[in-house]
CSV table of C-alpha atoms in Angstrom, one decimal:
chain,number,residue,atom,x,y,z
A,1,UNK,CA,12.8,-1.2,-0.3
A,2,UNK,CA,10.5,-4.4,-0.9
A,3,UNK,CA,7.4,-3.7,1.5
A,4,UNK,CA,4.5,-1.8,0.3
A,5,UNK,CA,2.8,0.8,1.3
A,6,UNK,CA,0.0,2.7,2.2
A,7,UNK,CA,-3.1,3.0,4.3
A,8,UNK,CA,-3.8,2.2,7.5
A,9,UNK,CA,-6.4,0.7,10.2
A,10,UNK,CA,-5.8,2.0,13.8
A,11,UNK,CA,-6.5,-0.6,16.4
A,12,UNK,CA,-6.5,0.2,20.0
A,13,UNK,CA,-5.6,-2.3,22.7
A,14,UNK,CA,-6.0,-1.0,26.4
A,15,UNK,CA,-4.9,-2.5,29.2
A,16,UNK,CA,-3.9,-0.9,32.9
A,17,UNK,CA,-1.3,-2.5,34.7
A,18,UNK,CA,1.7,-1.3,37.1
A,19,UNK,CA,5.3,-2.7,35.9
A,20,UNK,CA,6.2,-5.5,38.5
A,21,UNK,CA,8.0,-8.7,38.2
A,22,UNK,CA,4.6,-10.0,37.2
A,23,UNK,CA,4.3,-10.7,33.9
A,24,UNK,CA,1.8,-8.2,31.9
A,25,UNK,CA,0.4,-9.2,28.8
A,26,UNK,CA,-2.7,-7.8,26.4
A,27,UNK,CA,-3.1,-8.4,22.3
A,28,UNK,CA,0.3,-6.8,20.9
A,29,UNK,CA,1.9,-5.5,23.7
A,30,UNK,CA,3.7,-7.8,27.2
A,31,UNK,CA,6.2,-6.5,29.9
A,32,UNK,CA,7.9,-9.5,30.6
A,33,UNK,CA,10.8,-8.6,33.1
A,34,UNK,CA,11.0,-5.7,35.3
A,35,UNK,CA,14.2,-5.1,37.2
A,36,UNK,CA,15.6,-2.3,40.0
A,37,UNK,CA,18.5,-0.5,38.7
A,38,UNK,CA,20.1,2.8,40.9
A,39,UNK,CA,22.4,3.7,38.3
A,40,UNK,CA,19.7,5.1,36.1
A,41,UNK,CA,18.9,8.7,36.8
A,42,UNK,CA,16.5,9.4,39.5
A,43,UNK,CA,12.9,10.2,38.2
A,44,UNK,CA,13.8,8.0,34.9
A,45,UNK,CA,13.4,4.5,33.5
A,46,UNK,CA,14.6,2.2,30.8
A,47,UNK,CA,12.4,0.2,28.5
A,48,UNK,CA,14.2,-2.6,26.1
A,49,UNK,CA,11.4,-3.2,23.3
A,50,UNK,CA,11.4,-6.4,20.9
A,51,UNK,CA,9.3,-6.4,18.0
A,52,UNK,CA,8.1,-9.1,15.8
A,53,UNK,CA,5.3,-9.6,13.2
A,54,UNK,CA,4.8,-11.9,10.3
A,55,UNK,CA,5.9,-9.3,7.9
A,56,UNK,CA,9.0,-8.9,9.4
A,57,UNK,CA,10.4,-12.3,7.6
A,58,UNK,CA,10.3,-10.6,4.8
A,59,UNK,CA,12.7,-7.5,5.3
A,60,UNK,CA,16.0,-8.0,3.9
A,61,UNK,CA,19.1,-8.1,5.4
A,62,UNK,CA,20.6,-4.3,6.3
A,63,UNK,CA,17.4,-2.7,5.5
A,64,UNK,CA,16.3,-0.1,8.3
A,65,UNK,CA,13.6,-0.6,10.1
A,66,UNK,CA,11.6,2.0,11.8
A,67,UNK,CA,9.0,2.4,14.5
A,68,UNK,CA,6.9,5.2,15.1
A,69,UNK,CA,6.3,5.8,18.8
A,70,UNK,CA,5.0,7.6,21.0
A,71,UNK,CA,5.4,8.0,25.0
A,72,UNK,CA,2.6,10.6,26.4
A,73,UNK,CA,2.4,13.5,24.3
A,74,UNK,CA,6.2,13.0,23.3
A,75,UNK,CA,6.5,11.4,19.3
A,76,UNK,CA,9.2,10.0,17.9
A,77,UNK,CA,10.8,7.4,15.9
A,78,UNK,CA,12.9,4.0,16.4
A,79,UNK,CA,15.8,2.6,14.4
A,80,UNK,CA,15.4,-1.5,15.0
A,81,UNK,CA,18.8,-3.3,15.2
A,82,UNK,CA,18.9,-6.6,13.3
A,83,UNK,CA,16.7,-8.6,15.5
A,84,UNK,CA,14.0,-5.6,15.6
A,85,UNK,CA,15.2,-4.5,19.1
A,86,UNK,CA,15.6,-1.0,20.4
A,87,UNK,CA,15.7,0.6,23.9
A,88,UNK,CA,14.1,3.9,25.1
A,89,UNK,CA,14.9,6.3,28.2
A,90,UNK,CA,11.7,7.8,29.5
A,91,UNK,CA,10.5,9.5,32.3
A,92,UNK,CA,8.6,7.1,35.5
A,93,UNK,CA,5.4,7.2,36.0
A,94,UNK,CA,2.2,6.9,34.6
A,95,UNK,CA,2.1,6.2,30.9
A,96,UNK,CA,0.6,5.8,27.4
A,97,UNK,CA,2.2,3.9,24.8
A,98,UNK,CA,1.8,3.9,20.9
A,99,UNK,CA,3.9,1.9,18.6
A,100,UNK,CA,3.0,1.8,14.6
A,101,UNK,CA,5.9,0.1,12.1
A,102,UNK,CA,4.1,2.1,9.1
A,103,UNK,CA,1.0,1.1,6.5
A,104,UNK,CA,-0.1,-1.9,6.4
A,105,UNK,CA,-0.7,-3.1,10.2
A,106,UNK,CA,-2.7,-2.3,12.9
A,107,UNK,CA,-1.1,0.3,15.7
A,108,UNK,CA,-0.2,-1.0,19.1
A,109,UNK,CA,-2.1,1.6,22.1
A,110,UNK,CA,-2.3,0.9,25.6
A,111,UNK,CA,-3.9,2.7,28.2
A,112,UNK,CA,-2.2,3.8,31.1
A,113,UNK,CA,1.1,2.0,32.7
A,114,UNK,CA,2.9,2.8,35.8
A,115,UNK,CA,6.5,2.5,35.2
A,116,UNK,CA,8.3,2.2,38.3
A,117,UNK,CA,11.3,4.7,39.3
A,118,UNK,CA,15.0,3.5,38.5
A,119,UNK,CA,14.1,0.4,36.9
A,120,UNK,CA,15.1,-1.9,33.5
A,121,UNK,CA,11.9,-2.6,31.5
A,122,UNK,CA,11.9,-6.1,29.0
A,123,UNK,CA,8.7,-5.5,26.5
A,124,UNK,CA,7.8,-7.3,23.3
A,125,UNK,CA,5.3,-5.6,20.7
A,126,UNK,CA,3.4,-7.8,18.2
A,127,UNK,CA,2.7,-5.8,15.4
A,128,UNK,CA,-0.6,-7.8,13.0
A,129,UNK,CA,-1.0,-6.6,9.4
A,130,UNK,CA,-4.5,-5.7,9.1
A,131,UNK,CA,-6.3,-5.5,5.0
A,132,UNK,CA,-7.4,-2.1,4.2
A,133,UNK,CA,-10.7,-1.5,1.8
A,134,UNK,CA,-10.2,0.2,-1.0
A,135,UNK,CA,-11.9,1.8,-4.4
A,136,UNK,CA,-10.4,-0.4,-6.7
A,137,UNK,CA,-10.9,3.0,-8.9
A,138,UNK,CA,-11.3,3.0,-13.3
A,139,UNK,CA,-9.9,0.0,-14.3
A,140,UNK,CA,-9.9,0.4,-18.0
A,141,UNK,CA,-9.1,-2.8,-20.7
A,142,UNK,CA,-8.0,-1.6,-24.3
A,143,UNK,CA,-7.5,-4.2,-26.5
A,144,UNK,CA,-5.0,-4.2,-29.7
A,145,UNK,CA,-5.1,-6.3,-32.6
A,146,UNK,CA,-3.6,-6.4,-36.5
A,147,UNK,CA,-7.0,-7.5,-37.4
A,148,UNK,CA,-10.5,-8.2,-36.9
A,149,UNK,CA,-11.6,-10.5,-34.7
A,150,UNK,CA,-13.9,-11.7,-32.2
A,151,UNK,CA,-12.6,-11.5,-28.8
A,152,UNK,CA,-14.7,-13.0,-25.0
A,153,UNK,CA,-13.4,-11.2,-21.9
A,154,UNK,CA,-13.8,-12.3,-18.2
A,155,UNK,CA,-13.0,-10.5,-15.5
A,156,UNK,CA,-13.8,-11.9,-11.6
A,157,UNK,CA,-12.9,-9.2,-9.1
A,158,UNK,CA,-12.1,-9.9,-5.6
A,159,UNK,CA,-15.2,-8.5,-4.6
A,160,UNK,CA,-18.3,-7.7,-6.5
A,161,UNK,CA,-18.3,-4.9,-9.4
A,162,UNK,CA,-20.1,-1.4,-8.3
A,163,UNK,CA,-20.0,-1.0,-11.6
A,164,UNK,CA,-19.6,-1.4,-15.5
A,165,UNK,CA,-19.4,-0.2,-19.0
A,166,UNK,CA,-20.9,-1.5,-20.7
A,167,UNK,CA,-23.1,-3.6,-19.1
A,168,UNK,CA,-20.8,-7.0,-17.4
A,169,UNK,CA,-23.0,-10.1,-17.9
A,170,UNK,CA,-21.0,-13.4,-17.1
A,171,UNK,CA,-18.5,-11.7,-19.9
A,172,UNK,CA,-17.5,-8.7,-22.1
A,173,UNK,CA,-18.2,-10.8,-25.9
A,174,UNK,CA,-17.7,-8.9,-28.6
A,175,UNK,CA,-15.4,-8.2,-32.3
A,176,UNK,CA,-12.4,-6.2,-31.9
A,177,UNK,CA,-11.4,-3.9,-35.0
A,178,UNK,CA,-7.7,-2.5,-35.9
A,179,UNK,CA,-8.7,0.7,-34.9
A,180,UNK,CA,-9.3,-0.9,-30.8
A,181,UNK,CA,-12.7,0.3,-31.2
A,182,UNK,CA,-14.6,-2.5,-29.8
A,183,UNK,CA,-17.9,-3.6,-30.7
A,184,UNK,CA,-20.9,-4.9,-28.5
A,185,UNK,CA,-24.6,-5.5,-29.2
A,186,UNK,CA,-24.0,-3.1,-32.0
A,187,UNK,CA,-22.3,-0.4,-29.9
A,188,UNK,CA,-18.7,1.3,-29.9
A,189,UNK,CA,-16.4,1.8,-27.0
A,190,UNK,CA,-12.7,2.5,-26.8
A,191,UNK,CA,-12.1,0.4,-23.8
A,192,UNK,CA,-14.1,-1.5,-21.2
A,193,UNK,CA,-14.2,0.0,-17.4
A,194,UNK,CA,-15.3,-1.7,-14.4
A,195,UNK,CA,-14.8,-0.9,-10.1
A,196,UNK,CA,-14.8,-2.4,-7.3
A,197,UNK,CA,-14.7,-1.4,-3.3
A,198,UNK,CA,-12.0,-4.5,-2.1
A,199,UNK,CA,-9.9,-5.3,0.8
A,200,UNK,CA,-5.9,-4.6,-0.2
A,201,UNK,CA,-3.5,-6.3,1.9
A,202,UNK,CA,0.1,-4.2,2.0
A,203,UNK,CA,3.4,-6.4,1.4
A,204,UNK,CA,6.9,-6.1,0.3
A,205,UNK,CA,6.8,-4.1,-2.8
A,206,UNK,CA,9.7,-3.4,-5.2
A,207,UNK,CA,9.1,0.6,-6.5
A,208,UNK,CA,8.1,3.7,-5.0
A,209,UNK,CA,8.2,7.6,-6.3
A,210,UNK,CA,8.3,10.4,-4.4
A,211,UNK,CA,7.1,13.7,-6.5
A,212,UNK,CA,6.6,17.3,-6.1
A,213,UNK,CA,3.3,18.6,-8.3
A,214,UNK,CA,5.5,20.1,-10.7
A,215,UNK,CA,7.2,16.4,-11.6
A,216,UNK,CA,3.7,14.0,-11.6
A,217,UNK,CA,2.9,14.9,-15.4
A,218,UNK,CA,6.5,14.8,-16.8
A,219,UNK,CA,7.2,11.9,-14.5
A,220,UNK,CA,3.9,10.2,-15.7
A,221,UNK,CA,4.3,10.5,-19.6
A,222,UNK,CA,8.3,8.7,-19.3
A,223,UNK,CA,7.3,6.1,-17.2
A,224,UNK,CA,3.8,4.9,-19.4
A,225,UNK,CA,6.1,5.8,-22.3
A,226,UNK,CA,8.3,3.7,-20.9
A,227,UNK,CA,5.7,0.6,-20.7
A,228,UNK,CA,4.9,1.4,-24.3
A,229,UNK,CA,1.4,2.9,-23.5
A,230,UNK,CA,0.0,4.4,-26.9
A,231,UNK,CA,-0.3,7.8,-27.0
A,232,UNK,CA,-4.6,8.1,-26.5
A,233,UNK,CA,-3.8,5.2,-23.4
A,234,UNK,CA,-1.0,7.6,-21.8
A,235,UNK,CA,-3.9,10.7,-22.5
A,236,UNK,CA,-6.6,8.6,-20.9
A,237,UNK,CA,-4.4,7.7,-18.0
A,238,UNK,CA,-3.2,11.2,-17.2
A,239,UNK,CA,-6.3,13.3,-17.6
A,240,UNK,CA,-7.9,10.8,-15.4
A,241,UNK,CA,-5.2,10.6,-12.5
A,242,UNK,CA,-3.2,13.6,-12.8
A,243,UNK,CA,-6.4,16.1,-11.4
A,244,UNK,CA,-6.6,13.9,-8.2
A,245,UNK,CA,-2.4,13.7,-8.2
A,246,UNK,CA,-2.0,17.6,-8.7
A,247,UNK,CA,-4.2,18.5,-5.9
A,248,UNK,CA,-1.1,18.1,-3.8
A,249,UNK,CA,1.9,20.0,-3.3
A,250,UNK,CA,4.0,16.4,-2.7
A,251,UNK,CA,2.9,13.0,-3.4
A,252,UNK,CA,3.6,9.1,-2.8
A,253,UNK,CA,3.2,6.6,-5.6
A,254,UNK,CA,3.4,2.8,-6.2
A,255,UNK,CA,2.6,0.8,-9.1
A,256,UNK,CA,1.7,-2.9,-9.0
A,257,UNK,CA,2.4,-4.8,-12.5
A,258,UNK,CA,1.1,-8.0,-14.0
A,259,UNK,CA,1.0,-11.0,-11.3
A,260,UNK,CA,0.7,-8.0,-8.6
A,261,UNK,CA,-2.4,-6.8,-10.3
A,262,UNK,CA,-4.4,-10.8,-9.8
A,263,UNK,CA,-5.2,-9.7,-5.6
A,264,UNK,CA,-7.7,-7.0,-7.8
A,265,UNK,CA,-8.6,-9.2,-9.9
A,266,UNK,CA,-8.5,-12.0,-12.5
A,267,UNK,CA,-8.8,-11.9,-16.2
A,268,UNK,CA,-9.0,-14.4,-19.1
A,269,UNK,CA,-9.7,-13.8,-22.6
A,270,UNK,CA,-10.3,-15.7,-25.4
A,271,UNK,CA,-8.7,-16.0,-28.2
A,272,UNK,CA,-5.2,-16.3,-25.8
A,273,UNK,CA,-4.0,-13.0,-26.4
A,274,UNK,CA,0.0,-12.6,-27.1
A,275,UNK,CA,0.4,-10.9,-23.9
A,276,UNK,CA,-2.4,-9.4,-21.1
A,277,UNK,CA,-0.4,-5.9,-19.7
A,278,UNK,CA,-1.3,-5.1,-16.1
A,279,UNK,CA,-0.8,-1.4,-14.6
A,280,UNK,CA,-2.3,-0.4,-12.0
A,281,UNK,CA,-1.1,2.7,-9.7
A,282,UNK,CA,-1.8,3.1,-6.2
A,283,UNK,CA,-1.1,6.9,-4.5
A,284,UNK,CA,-1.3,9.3,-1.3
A,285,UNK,CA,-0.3,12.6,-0.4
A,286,UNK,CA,3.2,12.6,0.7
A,287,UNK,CA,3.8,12.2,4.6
A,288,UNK,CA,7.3,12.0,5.9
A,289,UNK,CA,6.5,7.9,6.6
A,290,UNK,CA,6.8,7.2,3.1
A,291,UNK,CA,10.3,8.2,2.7
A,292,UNK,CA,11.6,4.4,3.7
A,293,UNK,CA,9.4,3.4,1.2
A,294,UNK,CA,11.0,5.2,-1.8
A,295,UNK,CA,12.5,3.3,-4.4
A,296,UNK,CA,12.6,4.8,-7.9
A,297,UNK,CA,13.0,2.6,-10.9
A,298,UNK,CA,12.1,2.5,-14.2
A,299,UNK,CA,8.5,0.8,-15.6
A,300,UNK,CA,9.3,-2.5,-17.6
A,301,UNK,CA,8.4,-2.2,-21.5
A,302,UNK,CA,4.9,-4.0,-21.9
A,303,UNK,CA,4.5,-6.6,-24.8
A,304,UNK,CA,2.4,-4.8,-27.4
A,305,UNK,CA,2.8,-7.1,-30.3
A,306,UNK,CA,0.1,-9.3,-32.1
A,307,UNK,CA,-3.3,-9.4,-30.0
A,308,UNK,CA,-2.8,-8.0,-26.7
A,309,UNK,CA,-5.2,-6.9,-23.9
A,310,UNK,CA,-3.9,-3.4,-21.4
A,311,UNK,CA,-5.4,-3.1,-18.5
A,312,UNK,CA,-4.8,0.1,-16.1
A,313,UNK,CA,-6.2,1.3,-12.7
A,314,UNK,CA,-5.3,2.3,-9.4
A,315,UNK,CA,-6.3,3.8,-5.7
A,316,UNK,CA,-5.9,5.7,-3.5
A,317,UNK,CA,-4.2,5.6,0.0
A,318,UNK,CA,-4.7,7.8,3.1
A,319,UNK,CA,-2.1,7.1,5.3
A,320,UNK,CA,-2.6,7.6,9.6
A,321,UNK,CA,-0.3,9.4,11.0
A,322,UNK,CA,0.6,8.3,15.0
């Protein structure tokens, strides 16, 4: 699948209007045609709903979309056809709409409608992305080199730091040693660490994992193993995440990698490193949602050759159900 997942902001728009041939139209959600049909059962009536966001250019071809829905208290879901259309039977009268297309946009609500008895029901929802905020959570930097030398870091986060190790002014300046202990103003670290609280926008997105607890460890050590992650980075990693990951009997994961890592933020270094490694791991409890959003593959290997800067982080997700 190659949309991204995870949290989500609810937005409600209201609006109470009876379904004429007038045409009816709030933020997200217009009945456009409204016709009397006797062939549909007595007490019943058919809505045709078109859907369309900005996002949507971006599905491929053949991939299934779903809507989540709900009419009253009745929940359910929606396969879209090819151009996003789908059609629901539901009882007349008065009633309250929801329609969510998953993380990453805003849900549609409406107040109360009355849909008329025996009639055929033209719709169209608007679905908007929304941004979510985010704790931009541990972002670490090792740095490896063959030799000594002195290194100047800058990183410029999409929003401001809450905080850093040490101390961020204008740069991280310092002299690097084979070892990767660095060394600043006459102190040791094994990596620097700096957060942030940011908006994340959700787009297409090309991996997703679903685990049970049993599997986020093993599943964790083959895929940093896999991006060539020393052994103390893979140790830092997982005692770090794998508390908050195990406190879950089922989970959802992404990672982001390299270019996908700049919308946290931006790094240059100098000397030009052979290669600057981005990881960064974004996760939620599992909810059935996710499962269109599952895609396993396999982590890329990292270049770890020469100088070259790691960087690893992630966040977490909490995902609204409808």
């Amino acid at each position: 699948m190659k949309t991204s997942c995870l949290l989500v902001l609810l937005m409600g728009f209201s609006f109470a209007v009876k379904a004429s041939s007038q045409l009816k139209s709030v933020p997200g959600f217009c009945i456009y045609k409204t016709t009397k049909n006797e062939a549909i059962t007595d007490g019943e009536a058919k809505l045709s709903l078109h859907f369309s966001s900005p996002n949507f250019s971006d599905i491929p071809l053949g991939y299934e979309t779903i809507v989540y829905y709900a009419v009253n208290d009745f929940a359910d879901t929606l396969v879209l056809d090819s151009l996003f259309s789908a059609y629901i039977q539901l009882p007349a009268g008065k009633t309250v709409f929801k329609f969510w297309p998953g993380p990453g946009y805003d849900e549609v609500i409406s107040d109360t409608i009355l849909i008329e008895n025996q009639t055929d029901n033209e719709a169209m929802v608007n679905f908007n992305p929304v941004n979510m905020l985010i704790e931009v959570d541990k972002p670490v930097i090792y740095l490896q080199s063959p030799v000594k030398l002195d290194f100047s870091i800058r990183v410029t986060p999409t929003n401001d730091f809450s905080f850093t190790y040490p101390a961020y002014q204008e740069a991280w300046k310092g002299t690097l040693h084979p070892t990767g202990q660095l060394e600043i103003n006459g102190q040791t670290y094994p990596y620097l660490f700096w957060d942030s609280k940011q908006e994340f926008s959700c787009s297409k997105h090309t991996n997703g994992y679903h685990l049970t607890r049993k599997e986020i460890v093993p599943f964790l050590e083959k895929q940093l193993a896999n991006a060539g992650l020393t052994a103390t980075e893979k140790a830092d990693f997982i005692t770090y995440w794998g508390p908050r990951l195990v406190q879950h009997e089922e989970v959802f994961i992404q990672f982001y990698l390299q270019e996908d890592c700049n919308q946290f933020a931006g790094i240059q270094c100098d000397p030009q490193p052979t290669a600057i490694n981005r990881l960064y791991m974004a996760f939620s409890e599992w909810n059935n949602q996710f499962e269109k959003y599952v895609l396993p593959v396999e982590l890329p290997a990292f270049k770890r050759e020469g100088f070259n800067v790691l960087e690893w982080g992630g966040f977490e997700l909490k995902p609204t159900a409808l």
